[in-house]
mmCIF file of C-alpha atoms in Angstrom:
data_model
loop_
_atom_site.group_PDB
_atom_site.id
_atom_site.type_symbol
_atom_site.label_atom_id
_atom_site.label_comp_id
_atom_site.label_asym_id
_atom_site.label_seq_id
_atom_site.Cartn_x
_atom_site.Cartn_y
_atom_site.Cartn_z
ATOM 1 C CA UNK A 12 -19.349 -96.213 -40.111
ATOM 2 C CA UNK A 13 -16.463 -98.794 -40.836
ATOM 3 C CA UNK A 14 -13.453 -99.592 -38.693
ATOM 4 C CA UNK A 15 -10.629 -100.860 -39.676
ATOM 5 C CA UNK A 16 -8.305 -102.691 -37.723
ATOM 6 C CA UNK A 17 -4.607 -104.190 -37.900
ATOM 7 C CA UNK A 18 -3.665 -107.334 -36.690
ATOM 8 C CA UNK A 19 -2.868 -108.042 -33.437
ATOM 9 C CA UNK A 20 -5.444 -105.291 -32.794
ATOM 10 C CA UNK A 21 -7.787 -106.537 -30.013
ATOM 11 C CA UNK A 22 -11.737 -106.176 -30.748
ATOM 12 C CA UNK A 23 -13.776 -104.564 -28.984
ATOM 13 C CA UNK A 24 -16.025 -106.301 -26.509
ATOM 14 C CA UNK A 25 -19.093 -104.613 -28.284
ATOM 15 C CA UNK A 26 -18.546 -106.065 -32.036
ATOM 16 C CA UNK A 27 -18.281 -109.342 -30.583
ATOM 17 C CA UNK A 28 -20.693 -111.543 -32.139
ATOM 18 C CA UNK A 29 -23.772 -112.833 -29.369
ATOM 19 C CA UNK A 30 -23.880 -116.100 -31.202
ATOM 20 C CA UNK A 31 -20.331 -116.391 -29.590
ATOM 21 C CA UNK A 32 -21.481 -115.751 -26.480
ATOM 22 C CA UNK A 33 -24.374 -117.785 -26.916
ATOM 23 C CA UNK A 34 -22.214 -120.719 -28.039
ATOM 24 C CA UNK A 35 -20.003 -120.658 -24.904
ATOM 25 C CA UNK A 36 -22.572 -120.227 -22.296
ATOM 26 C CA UNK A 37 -24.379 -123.601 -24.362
ATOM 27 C CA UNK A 38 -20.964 -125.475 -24.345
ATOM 28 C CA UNK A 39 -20.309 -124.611 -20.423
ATOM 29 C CA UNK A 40 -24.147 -125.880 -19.716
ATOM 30 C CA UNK A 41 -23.738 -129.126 -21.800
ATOM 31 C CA UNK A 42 -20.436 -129.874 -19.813
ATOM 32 C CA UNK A 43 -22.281 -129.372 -16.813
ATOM 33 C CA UNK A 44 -24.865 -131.567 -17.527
ATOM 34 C CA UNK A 45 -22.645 -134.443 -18.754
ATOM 35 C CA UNK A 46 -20.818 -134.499 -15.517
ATOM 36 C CA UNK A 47 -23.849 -134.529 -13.269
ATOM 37 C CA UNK A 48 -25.555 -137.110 -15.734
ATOM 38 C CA UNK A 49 -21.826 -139.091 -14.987
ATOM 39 C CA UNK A 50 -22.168 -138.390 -11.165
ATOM 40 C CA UNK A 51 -25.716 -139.805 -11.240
ATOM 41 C CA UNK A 52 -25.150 -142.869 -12.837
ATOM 42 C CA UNK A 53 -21.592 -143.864 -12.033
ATOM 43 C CA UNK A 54 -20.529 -142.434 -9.232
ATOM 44 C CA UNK A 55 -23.442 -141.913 -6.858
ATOM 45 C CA UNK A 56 -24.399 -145.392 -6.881
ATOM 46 C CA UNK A 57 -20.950 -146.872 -5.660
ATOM 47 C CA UNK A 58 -20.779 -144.103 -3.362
ATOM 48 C CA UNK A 59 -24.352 -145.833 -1.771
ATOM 49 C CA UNK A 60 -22.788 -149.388 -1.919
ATOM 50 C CA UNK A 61 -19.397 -148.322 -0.067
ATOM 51 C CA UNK A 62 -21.708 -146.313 2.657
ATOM 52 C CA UNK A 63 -24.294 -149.545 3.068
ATOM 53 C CA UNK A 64 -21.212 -151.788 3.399
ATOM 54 C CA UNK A 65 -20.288 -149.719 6.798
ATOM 55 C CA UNK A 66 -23.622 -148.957 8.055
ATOM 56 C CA UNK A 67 -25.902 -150.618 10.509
ATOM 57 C CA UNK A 68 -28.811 -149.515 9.428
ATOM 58 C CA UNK A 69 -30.391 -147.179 6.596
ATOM 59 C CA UNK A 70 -33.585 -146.313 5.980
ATOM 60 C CA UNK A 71 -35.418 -143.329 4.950
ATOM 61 C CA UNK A 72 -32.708 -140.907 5.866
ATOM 62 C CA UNK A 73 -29.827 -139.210 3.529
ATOM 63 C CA UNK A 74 -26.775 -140.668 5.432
ATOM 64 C CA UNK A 75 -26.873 -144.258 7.509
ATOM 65 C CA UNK A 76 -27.974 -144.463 10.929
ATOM 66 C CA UNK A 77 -25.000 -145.924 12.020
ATOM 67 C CA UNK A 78 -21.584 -147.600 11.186
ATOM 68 C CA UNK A 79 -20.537 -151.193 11.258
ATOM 69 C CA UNK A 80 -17.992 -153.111 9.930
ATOM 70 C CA UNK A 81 -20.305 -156.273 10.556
ATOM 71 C CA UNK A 82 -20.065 -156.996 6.716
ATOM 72 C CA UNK A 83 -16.568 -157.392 6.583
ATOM 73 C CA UNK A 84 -15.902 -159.285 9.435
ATOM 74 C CA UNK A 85 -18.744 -161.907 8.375
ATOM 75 C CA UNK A 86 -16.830 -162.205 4.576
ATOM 76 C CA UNK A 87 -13.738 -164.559 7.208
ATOM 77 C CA UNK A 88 -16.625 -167.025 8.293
ATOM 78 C CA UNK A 89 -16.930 -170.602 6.245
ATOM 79 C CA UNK A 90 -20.085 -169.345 4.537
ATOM 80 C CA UNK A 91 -17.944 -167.053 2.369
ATOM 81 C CA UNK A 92 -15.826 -170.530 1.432
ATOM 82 C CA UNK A 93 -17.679 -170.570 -1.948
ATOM 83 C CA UNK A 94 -16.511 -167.104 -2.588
ATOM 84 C CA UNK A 95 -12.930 -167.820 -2.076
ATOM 85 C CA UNK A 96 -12.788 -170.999 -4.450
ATOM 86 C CA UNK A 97 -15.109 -168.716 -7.324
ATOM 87 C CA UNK A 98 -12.073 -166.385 -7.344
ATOM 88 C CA UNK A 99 -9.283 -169.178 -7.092
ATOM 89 C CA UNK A 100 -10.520 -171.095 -9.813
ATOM 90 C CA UNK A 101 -11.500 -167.712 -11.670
ATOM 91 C CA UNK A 102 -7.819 -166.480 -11.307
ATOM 92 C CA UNK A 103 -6.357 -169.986 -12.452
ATOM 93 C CA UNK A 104 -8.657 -170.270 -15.303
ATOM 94 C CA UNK A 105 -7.169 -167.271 -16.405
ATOM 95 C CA UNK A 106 -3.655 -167.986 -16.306
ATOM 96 C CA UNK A 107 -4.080 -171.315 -17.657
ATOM 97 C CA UNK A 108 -6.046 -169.649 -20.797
ATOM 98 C CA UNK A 109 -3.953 -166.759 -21.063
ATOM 99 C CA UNK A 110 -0.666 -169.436 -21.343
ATOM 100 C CA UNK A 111 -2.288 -172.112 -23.564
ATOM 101 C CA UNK A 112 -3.674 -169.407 -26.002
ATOM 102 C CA UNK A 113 -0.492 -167.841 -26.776
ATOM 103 C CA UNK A 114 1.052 -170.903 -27.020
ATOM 104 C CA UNK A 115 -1.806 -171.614 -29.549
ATOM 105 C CA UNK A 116 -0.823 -168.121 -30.830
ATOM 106 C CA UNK A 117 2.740 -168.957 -31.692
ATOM 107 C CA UNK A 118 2.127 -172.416 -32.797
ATOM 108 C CA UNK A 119 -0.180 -171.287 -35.405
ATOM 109 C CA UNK A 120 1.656 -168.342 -36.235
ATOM 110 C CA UNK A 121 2.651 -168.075 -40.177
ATOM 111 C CA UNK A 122 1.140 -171.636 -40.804
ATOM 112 C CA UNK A 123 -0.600 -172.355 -43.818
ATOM 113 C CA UNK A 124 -4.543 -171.796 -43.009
ATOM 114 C CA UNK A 125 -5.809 -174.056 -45.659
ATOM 115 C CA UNK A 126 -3.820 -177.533 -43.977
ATOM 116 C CA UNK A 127 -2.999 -178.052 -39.991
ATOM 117 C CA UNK A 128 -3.343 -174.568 -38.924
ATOM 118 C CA UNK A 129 -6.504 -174.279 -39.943
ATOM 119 C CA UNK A 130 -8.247 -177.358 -38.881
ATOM 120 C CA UNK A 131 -6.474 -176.468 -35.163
ATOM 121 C CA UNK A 132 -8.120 -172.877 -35.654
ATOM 122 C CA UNK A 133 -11.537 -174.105 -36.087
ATOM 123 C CA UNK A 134 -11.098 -176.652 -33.442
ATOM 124 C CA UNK A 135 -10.235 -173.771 -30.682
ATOM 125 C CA UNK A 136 -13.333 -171.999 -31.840
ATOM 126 C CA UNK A 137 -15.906 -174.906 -31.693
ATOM 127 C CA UNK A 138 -16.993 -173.990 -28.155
ATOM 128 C CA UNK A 139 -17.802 -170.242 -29.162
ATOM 129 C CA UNK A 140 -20.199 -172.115 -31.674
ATOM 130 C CA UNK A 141 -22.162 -174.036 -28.792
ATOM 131 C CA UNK A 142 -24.346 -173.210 -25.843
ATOM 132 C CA UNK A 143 -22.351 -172.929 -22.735
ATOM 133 C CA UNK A 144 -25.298 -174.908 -20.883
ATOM 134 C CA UNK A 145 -25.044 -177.326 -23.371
ATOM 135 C CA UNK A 146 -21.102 -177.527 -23.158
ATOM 136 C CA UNK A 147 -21.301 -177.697 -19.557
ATOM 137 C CA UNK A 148 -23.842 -180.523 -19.647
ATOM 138 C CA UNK A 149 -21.593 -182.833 -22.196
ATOM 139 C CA UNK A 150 -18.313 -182.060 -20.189
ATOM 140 C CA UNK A 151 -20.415 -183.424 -17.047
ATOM 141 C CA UNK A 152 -21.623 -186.568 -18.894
ATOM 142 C CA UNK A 153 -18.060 -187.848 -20.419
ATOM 143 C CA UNK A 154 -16.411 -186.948 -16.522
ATOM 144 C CA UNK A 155 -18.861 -188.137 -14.675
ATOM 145 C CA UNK A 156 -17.753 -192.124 -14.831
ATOM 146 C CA UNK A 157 -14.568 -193.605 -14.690
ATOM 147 C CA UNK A 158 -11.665 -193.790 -14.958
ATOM 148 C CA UNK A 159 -12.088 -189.787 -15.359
ATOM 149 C CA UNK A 160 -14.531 -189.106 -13.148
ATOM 150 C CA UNK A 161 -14.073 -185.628 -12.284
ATOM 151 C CA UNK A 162 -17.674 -185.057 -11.009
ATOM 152 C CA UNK A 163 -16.945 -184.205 -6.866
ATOM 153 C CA UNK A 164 -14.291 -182.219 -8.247
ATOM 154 C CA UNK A 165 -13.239 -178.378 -8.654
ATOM 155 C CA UNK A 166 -11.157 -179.792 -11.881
ATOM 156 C CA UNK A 167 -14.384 -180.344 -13.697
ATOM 157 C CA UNK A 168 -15.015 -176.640 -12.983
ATOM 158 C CA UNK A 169 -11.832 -175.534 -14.655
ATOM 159 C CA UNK A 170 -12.361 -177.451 -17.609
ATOM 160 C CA UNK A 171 -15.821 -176.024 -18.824
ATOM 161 C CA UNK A 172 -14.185 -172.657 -18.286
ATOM 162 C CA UNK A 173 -11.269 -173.323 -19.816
ATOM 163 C CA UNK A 174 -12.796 -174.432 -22.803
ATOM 164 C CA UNK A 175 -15.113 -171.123 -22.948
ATOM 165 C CA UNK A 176 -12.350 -168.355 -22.316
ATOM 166 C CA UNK A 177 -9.655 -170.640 -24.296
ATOM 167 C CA UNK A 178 -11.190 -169.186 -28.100
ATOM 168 C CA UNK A 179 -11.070 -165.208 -26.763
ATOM 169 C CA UNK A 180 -7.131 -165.814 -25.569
ATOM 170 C CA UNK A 181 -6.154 -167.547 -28.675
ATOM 171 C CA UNK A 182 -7.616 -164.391 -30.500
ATOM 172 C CA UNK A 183 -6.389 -162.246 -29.007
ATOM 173 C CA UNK A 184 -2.845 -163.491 -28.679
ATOM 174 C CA UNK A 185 -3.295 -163.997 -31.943
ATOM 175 C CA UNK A 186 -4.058 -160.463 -33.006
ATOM 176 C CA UNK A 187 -1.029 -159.395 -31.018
ATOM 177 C CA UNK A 188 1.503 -160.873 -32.636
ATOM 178 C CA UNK A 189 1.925 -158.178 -35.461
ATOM 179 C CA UNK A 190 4.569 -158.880 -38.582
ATOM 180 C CA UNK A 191 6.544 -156.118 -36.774
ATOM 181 C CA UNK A 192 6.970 -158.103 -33.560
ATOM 182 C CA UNK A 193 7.997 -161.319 -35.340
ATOM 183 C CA UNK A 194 10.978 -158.918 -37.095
ATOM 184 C CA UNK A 195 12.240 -158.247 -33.608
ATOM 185 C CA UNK A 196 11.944 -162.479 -32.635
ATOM 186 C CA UNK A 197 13.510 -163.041 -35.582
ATOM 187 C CA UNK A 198 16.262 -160.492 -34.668
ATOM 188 C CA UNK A 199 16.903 -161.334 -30.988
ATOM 189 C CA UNK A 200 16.777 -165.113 -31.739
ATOM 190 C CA UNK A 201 19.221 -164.181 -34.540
ATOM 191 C CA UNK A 202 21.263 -162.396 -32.209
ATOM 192 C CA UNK A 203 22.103 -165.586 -29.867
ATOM 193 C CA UNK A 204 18.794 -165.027 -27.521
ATOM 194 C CA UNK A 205 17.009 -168.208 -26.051
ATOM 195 C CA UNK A 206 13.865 -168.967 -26.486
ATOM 196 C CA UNK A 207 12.840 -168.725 -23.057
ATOM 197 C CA UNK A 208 15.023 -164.513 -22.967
ATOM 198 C CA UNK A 209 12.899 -163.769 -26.579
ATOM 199 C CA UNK A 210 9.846 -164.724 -24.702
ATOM 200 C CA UNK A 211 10.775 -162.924 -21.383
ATOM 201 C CA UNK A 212 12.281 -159.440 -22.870
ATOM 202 C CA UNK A 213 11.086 -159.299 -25.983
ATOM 203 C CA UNK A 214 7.315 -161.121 -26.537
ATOM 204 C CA UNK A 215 5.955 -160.499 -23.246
ATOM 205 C CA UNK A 216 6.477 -156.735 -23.040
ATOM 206 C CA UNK A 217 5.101 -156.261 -26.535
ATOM 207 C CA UNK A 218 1.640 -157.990 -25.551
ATOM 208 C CA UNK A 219 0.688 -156.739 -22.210
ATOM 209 C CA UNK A 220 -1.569 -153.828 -23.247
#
């Protein structure tokens, strides 16, 4: 027997198809599985680290013994000095690169690549070419007598990583600055803008991602 139906008509539950059914029941218990899979392996562990970080002791037993903030108070004594000069120099390293590679970036931008721009180019990518250990090494040897000897000293530090983070600034600085952004330079600098407003209100919010 056929049926015939208008549209707008609703179907019957009966004539709807099991593979449907089948299909949503499949979907709903592969979504399920990708967020416990995702609970497993990303959340659950930093759930463990922030519990061990306040516990005392924890051993053989779902939740800690006991709570401490032991940890944190130990992070203010001098043995946690190191720490504090890793993330000084880290965050400095990272201004300084982030500032000398757009400059690099707007130096280079629109020169010919086959004369200055692109001997300066390859220069800023030499250290991606060599070992770290190996540019670490040769930046000790030429600082390490005088008059630049920068051996005892945290600006030998800043160097090396200056010169390994310097190449990954410069490109990407460098694929930032999109024809369509040098329009709206051209136009604010055009307009009577300094150089120092263009970089401030017009550059700057066009590169932070």
């Amino acid at each position: 027997m056929s049926a015939e139906f208008r549209i707008g008509q609703a179907v019957p539950r009966h004539q709807v198809g099991w593979g449907d059914t089948v299909l949503k029941h499949a979907s709903r218990a592969a979504l399920a599985l990708a967020a416990f899979a995702c609970f497993w392996l990303f959340v659950l562990p930093v759930i463990v680290v922030a519990l061990s970080s306040v516990s005392t002791q924890w051993s053989g037993t779902i939740l800690p013994a006991g709570y401490s903030l032991r940890w944190f108070e130990r992070l203010g004594s001098p043995e946690y000095d190191a720490l504090l000069t890793s993330l000084e120099i880290g965050f400095g390293v990272s201004a300084i690169g982030t500032i000398l590679g757009l400059w690099l970036a707007l130096a280079l931008e629109g020169r010919d690549r086959r004369g200055l721009g692109a001997v300066v180019d390859a220069l800023v990518m030499v250290p991606n070419g060599v070992p770290s250990v190996v540019l670490g090494l040769a930046v000790l040897i030429a600082y390490h007598q005088k008059p630049l000897d920068l051996s005892s000293s945290a600006a030998i530090v800043v160097l090396v990583q200056l010169a390994l983070i310097l190449p990954f600034c410069y490109r990407c600085a460098a694929a930032a600055l999109r024809p369509e952004l040098t329009v709206l330079r051209e136009a604010a600098a055009s307009l009577g803008a300094p150089p120092a407003m263009v970089l401030r209100r017009v550059l700057l919010p066009q590169l932070v991602p």
